[in-house]
Short mmCIF file of C-alpha atoms in Angstrom, two decimals:
data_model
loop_
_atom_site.label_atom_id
_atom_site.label_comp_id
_atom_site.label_asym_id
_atom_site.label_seq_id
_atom_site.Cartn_x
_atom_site.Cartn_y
_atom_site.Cartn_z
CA UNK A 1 9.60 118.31 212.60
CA UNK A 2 7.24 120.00 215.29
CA UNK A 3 8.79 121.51 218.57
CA UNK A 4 7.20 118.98 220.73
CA UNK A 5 9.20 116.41 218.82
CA UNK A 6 12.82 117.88 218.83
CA UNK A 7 12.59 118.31 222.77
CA UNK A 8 11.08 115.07 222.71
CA UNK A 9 14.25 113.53 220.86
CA UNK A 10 16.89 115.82 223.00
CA UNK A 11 15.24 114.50 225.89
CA UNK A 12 15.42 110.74 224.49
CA UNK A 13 19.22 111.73 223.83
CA UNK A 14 19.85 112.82 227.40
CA UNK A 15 18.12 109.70 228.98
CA UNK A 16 20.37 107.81 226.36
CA UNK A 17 23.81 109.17 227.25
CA UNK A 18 23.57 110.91 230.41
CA UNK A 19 20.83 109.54 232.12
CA UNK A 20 18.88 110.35 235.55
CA UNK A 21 20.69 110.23 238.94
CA UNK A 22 18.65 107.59 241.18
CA UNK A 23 19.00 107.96 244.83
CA UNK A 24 17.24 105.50 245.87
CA UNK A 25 17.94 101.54 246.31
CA UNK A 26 14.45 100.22 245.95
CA UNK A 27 13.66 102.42 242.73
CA UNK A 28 17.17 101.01 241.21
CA UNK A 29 16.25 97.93 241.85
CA UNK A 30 12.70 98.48 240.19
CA UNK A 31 14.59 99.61 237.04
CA UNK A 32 16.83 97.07 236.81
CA UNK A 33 13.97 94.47 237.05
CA UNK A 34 12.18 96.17 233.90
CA UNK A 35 15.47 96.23 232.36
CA UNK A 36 16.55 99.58 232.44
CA UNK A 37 20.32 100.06 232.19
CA UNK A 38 21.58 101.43 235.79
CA UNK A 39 25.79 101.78 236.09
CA UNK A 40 26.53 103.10 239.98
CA UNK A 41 23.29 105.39 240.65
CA UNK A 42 22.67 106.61 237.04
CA UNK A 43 19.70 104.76 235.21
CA UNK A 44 19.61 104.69 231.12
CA UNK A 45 16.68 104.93 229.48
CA UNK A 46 15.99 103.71 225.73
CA UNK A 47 12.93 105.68 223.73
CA UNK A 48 11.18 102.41 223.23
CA UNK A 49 11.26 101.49 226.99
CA UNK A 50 10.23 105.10 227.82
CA UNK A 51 7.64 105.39 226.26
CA UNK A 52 6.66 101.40 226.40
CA UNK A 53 5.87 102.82 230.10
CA UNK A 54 4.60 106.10 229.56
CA UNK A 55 1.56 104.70 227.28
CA UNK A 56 0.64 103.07 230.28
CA UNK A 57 -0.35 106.51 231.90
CA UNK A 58 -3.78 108.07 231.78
CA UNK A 59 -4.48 110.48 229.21
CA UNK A 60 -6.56 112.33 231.47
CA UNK A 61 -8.09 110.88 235.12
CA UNK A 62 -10.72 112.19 238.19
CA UNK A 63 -9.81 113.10 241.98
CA UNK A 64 -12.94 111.85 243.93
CA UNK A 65 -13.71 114.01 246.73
CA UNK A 66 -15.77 113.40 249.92
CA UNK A 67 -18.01 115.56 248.42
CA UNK A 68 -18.50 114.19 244.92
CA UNK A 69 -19.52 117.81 243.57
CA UNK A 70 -15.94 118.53 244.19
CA UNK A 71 -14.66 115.59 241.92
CA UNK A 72 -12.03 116.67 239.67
CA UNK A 73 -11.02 115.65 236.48
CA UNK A 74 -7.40 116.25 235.66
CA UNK A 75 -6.73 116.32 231.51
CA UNK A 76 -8.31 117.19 228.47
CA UNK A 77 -9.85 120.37 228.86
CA UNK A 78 -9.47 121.20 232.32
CA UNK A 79 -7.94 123.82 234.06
CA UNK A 80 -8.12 123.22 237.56
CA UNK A 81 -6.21 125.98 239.87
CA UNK A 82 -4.64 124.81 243.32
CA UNK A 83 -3.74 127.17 245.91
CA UNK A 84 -0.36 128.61 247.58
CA UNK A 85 2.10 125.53 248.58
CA UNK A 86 5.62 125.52 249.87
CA UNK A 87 5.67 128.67 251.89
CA UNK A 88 7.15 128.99 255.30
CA UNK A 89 6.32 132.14 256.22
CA UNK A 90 3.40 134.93 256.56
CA UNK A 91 3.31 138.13 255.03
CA UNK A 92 0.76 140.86 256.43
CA UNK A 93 -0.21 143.66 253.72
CA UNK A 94 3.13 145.62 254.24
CA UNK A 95 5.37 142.87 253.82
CA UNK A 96 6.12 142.42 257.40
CA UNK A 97 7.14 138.65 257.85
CA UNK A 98 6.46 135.66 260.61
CA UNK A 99 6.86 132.19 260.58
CA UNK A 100 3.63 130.14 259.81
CA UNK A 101 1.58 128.17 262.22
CA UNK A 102 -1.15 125.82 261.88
CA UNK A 103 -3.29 128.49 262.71
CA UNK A 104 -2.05 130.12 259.42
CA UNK A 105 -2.84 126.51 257.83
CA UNK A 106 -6.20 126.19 258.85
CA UNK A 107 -7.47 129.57 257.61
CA UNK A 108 -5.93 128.60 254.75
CA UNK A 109 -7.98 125.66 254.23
CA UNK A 110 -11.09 127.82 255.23
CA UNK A 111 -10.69 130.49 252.88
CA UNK A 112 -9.90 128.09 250.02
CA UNK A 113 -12.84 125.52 251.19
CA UNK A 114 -15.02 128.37 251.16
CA UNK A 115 -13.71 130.30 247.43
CA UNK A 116 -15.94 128.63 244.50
CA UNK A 117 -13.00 128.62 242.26
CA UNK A 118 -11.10 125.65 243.60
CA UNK A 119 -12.28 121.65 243.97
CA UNK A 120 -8.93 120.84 245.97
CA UNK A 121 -7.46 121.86 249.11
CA UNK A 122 -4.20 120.85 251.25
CA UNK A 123 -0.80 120.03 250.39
CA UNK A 124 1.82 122.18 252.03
CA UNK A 125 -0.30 125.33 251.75
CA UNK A 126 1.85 127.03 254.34
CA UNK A 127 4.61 125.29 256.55
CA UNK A 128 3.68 125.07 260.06
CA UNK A 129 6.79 126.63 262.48
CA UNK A 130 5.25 125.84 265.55
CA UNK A 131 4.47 121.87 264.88
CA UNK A 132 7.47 119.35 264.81
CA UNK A 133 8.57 118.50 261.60
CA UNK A 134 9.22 115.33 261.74
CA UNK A 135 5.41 115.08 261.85
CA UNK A 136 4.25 118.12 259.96
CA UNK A 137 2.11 115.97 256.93
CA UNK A 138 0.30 114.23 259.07
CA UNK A 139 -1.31 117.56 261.43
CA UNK A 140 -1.37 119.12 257.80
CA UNK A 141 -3.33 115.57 256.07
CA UNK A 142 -5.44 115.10 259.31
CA UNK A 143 -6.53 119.46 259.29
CA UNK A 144 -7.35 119.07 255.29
CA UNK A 145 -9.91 115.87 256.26
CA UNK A 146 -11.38 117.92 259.21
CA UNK A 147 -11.82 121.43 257.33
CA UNK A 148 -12.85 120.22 253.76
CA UNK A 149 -14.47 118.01 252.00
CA UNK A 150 -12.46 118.85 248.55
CA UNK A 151 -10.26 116.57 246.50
CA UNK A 152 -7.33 115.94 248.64
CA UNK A 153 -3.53 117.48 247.89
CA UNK A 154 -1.54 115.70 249.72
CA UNK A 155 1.34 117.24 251.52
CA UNK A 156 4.48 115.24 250.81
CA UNK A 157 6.50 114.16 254.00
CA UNK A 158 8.83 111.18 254.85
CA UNK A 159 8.30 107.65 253.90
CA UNK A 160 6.73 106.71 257.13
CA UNK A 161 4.51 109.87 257.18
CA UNK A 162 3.38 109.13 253.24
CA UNK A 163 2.35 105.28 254.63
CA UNK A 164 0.26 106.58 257.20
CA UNK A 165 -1.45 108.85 255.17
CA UNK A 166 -2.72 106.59 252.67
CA UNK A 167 -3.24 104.11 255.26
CA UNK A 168 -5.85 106.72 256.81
CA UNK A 169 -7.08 107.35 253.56
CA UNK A 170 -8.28 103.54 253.23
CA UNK A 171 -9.90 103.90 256.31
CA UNK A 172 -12.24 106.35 254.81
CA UNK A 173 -12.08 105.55 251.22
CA UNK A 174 -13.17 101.71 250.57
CA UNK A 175 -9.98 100.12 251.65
CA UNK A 176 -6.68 100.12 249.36
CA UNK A 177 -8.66 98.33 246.19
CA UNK A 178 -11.77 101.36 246.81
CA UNK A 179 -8.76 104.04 246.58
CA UNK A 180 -7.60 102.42 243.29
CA UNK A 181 -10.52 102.08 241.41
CA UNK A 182 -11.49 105.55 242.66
CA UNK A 183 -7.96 108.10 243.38
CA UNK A 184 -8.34 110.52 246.13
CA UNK A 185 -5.43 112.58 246.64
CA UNK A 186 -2.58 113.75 244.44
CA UNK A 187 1.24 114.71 245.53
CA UNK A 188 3.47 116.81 243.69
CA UNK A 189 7.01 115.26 243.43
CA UNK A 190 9.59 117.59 242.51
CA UNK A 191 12.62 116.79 240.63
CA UNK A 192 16.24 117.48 241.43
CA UNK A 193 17.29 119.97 238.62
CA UNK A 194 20.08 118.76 236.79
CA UNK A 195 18.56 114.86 235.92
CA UNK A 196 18.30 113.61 239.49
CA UNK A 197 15.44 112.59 241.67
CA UNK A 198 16.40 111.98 245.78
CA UNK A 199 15.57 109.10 248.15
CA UNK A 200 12.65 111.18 250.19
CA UNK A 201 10.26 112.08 246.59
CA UNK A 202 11.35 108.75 245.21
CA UNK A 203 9.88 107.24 248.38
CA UNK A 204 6.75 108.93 248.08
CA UNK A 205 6.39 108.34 244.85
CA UNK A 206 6.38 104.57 245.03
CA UNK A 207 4.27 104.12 248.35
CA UNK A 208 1.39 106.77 245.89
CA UNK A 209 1.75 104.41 242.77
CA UNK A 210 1.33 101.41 245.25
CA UNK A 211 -2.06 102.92 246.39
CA UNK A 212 -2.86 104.27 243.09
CA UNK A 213 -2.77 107.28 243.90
CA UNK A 214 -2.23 111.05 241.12
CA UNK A 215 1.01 111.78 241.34
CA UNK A 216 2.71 115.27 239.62
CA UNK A 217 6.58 114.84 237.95
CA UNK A 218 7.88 118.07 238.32
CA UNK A 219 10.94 119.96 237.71
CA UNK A 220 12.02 123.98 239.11
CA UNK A 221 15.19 124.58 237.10
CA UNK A 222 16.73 128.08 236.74
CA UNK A 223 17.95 129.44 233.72
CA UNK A 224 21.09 129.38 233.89
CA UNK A 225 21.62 128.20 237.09
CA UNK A 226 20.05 124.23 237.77
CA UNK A 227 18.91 124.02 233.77
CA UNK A 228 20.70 125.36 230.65
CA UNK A 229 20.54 129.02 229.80
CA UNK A 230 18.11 128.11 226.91
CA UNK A 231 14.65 127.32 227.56
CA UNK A 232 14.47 124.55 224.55
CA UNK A 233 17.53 122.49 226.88
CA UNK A 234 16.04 122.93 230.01
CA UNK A 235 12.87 121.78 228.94
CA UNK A 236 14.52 118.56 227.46
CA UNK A 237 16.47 118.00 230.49
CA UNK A 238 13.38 118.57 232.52
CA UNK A 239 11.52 116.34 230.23
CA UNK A 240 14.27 113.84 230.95
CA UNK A 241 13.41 114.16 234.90
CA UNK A 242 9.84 113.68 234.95
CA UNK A 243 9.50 110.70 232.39
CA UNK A 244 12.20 108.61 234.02
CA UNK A 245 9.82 109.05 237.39
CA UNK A 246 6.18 108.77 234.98
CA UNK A 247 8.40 105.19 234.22
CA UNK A 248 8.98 104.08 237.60
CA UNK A 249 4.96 105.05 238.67
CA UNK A 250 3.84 102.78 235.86
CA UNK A 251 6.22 100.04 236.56
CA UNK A 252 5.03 99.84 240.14
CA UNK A 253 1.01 99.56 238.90
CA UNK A 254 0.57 100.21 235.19
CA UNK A 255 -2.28 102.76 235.16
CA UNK A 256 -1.02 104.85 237.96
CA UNK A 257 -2.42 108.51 237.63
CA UNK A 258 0.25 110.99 236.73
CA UNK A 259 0.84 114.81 236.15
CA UNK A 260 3.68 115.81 233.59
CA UNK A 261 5.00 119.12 234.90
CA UNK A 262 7.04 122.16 234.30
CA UNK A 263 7.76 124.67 237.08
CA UNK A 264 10.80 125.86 235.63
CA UNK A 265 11.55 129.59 235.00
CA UNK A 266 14.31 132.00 234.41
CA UNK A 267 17.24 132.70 237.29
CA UNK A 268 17.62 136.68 238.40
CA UNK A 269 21.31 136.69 238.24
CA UNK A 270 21.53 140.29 239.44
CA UNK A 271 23.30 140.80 242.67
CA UNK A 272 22.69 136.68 243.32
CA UNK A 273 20.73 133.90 241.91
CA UNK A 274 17.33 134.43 242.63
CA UNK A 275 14.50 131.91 241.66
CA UNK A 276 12.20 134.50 239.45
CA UNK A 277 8.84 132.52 239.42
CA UNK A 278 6.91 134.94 237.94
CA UNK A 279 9.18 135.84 234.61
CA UNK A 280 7.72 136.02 231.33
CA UNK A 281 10.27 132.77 230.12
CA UNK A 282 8.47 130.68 233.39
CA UNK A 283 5.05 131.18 231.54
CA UNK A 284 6.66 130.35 228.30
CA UNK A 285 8.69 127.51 229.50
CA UNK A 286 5.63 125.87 231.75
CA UNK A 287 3.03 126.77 228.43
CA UNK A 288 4.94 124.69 226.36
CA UNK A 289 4.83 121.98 228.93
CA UNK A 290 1.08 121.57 228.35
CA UNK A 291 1.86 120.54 224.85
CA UNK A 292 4.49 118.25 225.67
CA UNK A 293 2.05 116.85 228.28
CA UNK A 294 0.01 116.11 225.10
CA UNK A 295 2.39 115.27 223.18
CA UNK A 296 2.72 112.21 225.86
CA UNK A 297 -0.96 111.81 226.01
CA UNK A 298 -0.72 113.23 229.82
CA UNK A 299 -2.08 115.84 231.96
CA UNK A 300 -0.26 119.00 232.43
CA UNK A 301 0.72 121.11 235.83
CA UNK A 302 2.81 124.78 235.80
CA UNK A 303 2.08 127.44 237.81
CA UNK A 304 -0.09 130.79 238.23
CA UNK A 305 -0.85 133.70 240.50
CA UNK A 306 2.47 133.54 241.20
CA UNK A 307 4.75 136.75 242.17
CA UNK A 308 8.42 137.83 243.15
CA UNK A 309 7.49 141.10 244.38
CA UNK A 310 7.99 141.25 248.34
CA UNK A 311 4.80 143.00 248.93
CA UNK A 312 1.04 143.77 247.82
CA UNK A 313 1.86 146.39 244.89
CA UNK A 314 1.24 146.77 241.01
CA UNK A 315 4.00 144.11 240.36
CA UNK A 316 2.43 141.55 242.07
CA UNK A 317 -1.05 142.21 240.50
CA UNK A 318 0.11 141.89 236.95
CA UNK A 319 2.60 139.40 237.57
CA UNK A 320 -0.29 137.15 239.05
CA UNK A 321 -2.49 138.13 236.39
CA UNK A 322 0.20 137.26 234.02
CA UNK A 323 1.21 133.70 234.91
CA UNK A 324 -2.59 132.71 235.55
CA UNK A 325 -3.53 134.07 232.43
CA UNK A 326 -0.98 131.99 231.01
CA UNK A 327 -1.80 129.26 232.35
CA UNK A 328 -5.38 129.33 231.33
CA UNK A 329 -4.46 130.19 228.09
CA UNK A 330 -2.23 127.47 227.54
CA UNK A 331 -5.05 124.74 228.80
CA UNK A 332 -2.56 123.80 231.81
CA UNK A 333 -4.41 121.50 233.63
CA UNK A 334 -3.27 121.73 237.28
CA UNK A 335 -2.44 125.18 238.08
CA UNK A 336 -0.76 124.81 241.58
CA UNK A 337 0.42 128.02 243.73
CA UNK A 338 -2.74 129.57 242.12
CA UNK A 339 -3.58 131.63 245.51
CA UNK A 340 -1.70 133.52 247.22
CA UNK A 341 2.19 133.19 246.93
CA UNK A 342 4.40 136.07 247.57
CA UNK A 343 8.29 136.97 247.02
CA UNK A 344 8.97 134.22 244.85
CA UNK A 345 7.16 131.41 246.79
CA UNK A 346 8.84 132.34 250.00
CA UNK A 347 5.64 133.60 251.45
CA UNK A 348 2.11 133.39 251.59
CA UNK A 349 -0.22 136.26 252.27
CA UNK A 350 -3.92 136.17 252.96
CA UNK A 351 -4.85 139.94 251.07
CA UNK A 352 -3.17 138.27 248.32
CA UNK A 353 -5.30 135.04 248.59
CA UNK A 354 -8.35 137.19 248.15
CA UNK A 355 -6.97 139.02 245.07
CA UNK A 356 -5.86 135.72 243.45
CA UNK A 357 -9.01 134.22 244.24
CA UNK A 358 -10.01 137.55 242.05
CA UNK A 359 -7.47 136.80 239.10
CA UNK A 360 -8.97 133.41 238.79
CA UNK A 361 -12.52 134.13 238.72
CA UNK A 362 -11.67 137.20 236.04
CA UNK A 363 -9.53 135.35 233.83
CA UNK A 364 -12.23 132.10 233.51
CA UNK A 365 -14.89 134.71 232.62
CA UNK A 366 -12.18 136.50 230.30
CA UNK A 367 -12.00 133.16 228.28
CA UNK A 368 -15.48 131.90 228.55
CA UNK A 369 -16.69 131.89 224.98
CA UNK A 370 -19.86 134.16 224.00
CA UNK A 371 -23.41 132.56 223.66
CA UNK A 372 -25.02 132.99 220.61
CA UNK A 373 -28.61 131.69 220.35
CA UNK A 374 -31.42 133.24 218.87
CA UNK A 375 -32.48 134.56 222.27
CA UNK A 376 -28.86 136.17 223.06
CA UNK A 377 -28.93 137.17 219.65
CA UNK A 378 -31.96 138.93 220.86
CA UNK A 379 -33.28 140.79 217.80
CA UNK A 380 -36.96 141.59 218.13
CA UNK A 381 -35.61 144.12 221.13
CA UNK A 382 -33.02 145.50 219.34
CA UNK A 383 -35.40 146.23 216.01
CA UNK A 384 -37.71 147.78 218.98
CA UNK A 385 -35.67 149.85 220.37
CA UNK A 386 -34.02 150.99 216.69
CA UNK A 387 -31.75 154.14 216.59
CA UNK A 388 -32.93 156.41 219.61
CA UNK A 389 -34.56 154.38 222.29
CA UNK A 390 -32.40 152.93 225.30
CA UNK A 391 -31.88 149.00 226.54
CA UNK A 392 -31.62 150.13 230.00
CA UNK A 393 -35.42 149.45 230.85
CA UNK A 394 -35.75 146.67 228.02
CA UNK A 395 -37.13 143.55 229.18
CA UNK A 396 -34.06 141.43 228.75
CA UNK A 397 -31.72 144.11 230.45
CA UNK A 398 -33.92 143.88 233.61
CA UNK A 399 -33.86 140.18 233.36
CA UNK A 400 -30.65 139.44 232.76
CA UNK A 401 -28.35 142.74 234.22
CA UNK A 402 -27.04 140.39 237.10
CA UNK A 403 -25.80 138.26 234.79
CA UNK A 404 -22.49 140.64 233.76
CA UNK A 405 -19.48 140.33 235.87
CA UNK A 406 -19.40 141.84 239.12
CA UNK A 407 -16.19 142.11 240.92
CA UNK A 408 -15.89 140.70 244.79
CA UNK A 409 -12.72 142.88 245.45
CA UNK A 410 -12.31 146.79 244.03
CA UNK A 411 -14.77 149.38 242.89
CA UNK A 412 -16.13 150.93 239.55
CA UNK A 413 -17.16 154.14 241.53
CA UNK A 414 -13.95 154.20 244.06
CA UNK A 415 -13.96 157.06 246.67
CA UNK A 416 -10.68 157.50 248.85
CA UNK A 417 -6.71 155.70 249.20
CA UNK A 418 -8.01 152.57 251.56
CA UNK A 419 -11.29 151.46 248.91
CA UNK A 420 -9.17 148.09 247.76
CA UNK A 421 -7.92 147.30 251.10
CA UNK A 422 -11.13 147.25 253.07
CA UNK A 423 -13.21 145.34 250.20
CA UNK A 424 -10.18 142.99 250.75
CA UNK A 425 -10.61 142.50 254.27
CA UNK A 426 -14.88 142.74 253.77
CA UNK A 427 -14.51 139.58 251.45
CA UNK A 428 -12.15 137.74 253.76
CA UNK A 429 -14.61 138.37 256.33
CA UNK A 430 -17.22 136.79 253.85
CA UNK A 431 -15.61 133.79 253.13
CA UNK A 432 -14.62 132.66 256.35
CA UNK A 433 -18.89 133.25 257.28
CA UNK A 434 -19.77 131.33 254.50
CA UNK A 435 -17.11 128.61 255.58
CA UNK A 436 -18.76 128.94 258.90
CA UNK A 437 -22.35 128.50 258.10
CA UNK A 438 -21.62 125.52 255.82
CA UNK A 439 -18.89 123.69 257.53
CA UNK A 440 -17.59 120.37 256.32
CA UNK A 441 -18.61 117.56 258.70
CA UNK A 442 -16.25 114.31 259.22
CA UNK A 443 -17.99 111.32 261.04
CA UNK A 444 -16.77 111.19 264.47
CA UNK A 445 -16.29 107.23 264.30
CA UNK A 446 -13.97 107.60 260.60
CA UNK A 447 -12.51 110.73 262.36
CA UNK A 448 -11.50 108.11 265.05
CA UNK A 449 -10.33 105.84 262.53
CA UNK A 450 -8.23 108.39 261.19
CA UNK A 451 -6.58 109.44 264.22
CA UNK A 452 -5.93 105.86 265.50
CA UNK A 453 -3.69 105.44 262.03
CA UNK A 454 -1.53 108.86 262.13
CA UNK A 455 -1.47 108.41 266.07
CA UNK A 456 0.90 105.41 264.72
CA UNK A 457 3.27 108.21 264.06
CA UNK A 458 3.76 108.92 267.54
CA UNK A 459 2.20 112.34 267.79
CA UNK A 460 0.96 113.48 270.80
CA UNK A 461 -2.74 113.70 271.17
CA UNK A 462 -2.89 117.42 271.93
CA UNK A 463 -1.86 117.78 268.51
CA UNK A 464 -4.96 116.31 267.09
CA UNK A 465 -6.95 117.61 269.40
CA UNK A 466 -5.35 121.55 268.97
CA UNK A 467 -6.62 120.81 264.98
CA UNK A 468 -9.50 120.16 266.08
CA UNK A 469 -9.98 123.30 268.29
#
């Protein structure tokens, strides 16, 4: 019996005997109508009706962009890296800390518009402290339509927020039927480590399978701490937590775009219990998930770039290199945090945006596979040349030297302590130029379109128009 299926059956076991908390009275009563067993707020799943639904899912599926060369397909053999999310705060180079603002959020959505490496932008990229809450998706959702023309990652709010946003969407996307036959946007939806998922996610979830939108099932246990000690149980229970929502997405509109995801990684249980993203058991734990995602016939999300270390040092650098690496290796399929997290996804720094953006671009050429045709082969030159000439005025080195790798960040031929920080800060300065001389344009009658939905929300103007300053 393979690995894939003994999780598989543990994870049958738990939704058997334990089940999944539901907090949520529309999603219970969306179960029950399927006929899934639900006693108080726990729901029961049998194998066959899990995976009755789950066959019902994708095997692999495309994000349209506004800019179709940015579509993106999620599955098979895609790798598609997203950039920092969840962070509410700023770190500068020496680790000094401030809350984010939309400021913060929009160079974010610059830097990544303007870095080759990504087709998606948006989502909760950093957390705005100087917006109100309450209405923090929808300055983020309307910023990611004005700034880029990528795939859309949606940040996920409240119920009312999620509405509006897809309401917007159908304003610039066909209608509702246009964003089915042709998905958008994606949301992550996390789990509640042990086997629950709350009222707020389960929301979201529904209103994105209504609209037909990609939606990511993902759980962050800790060793030890929200999942079992052992990685085999927490992935099972894990398992466990994103099928029973994959089931309720498919029961809603069969079809319905999903993600099957593992975040989950070890707890540091010295001196307190400390979420260690970036340990050696997360890239384990979150590589296996990729095969369980196949094992389900569904695309795959974990994690990269990701680091615990509180500032710009040697541990963050091969802890990023690490768990994108991994992640690549492993054929994950939507990398997310892939850009610039810090300190255990507390923080996001732009330096280490730039040196992710690095990682990435390294590790794809790392694991691109060699060409070998007669004319890379390229004999006649190398008969030519024979045992004491040199290739370095040859023909095909002079044609083809710009071809090998050149770094954007670092030097080969490094003088002096402050080389790596300045070609930082020269390709920041790049990127934002290049984001500047080919800015993304959206209509100024859909832009009013847009606003007049989210302005439902009861957001002040100056908001909108602060955005678009």
């Amino acid at each position: 019996m393979s690995r894939e299926q003994m999780i598989h059956d543990a994870a049958m076991e738990i939704m058997r005997d334990v089940g999944v908390n539901i907090h949520n009275e529309k999603a219970i009563e969306i179960y029950r109508a399927n006929g899934i067993k639900v006693e108080g707020n726990t729901a029961y799943f049998t194998e066959e009706q899990v995976m009755h639904w789950v066959k019902m899912a994708p095997e692999s599926f495309t994000i349209h962009a506004r800019n179709p060369k940015y579509n993106m397909v999620v599955g098979g053999e895609h790798t598609n890296p997203a950039p920092t999310y969840g962070c509410a705060f700023i770190d500068d180079w020496e680790g000094k800390r401030r809350r984010g603002t939309m400021e913060d959020y929009i160079k974010c959505l610059k830097l990544v518009h303007a870095e080759d490496s990504y087709s998606i932008n948006g989502g909760i990229m950093i957390q705005p402290g100087d917006i109100p809450e309450e209405a923090g998706a929808i300055q983020m959702f309307y910023a990611t339509l004005l700034h880029s023309d990528k795939a859309i990652m949606l940040p996920t709010g409240f119920k009312d927020e999620m509405a509006l946003m897809l309401e917007a969407g159908c304003e610039l996307f066909g209608g509702k039927e246009g964003m089915i036959e042709k998905p958008r946007m994606i949301a992550l939806i996390n789990t509640v480590s042990p086997l629950s998922l709350d009222e707020r996610m389960l929301d979201c979830l529904m209103l994105l399978a209504e609209y037909g939108q990609a939606a990511i099932l993902c759980p962050a246990a800790m060793l030890g701490a929200t999942g079992s000690l052992s990685m085999a149980g927490t992935l099972a229970s894990g398992a466990a937590e994103s099928l029973a929502g994959i089931v309720l997405a498919q029961m809603i509109r069969p079809g319905t775009p999903v993600v099957f995801g593992v975040q989950s990684t070890a707890a540091d249980m010295r001196g307190g219990i400390t979420f260690a993203c970036a340990a050696p058991e997360g890239t384990l734990m979150q590589g296996f998930g990729a095969n369980l995602a196949r094992f389900y016939g569904l695309p795959s999300r974990g994690g990269g770039c990701q680091t615990d270390a509180p500032v710009i040092n040697c541990q963050a650098g091969y802890e990023s290199m690490l768990t994108f690496s991994s992640a690549y290796r492993h054929g994950i399929n939507f990398v997310m945090e892939a850009g610039g997290v810090m300190d255990s996804v507390n923080a996001t720094s732009f330096e280490k945006m730039i040196i992710d953006f690095e990682i990435i671009r390294q590790v794809k050429a790392a694991f691109t596979p060699i060409e070998v045709t007669a004319e890379t082969l390229n004999l006649e030159e190398i008969k030519e040349i024979g045992h004491d000439g040199s290739f370095v005025t040859s023909d095909y080195t002079l044609d083809n030297f710009e071809d090998l790798y050149s770094p954007h960040i670092g030097e080969r031929n490094a003088k002096g302590s402050d080389y790596f920080k300045d070609s930082i800060e020269r390709e920041m300065h790049r990127l934002l130029k290049t984001y500047d001389e080919n800015r993304p344009e959206l209509d100024a009658d859909m832009r009013d379109k847009v606003k007049a939905v989210l302005s439902k929300s009861g957001l002040e103007m100056k908001y909108f128009e602060n955005i678009e300053q």
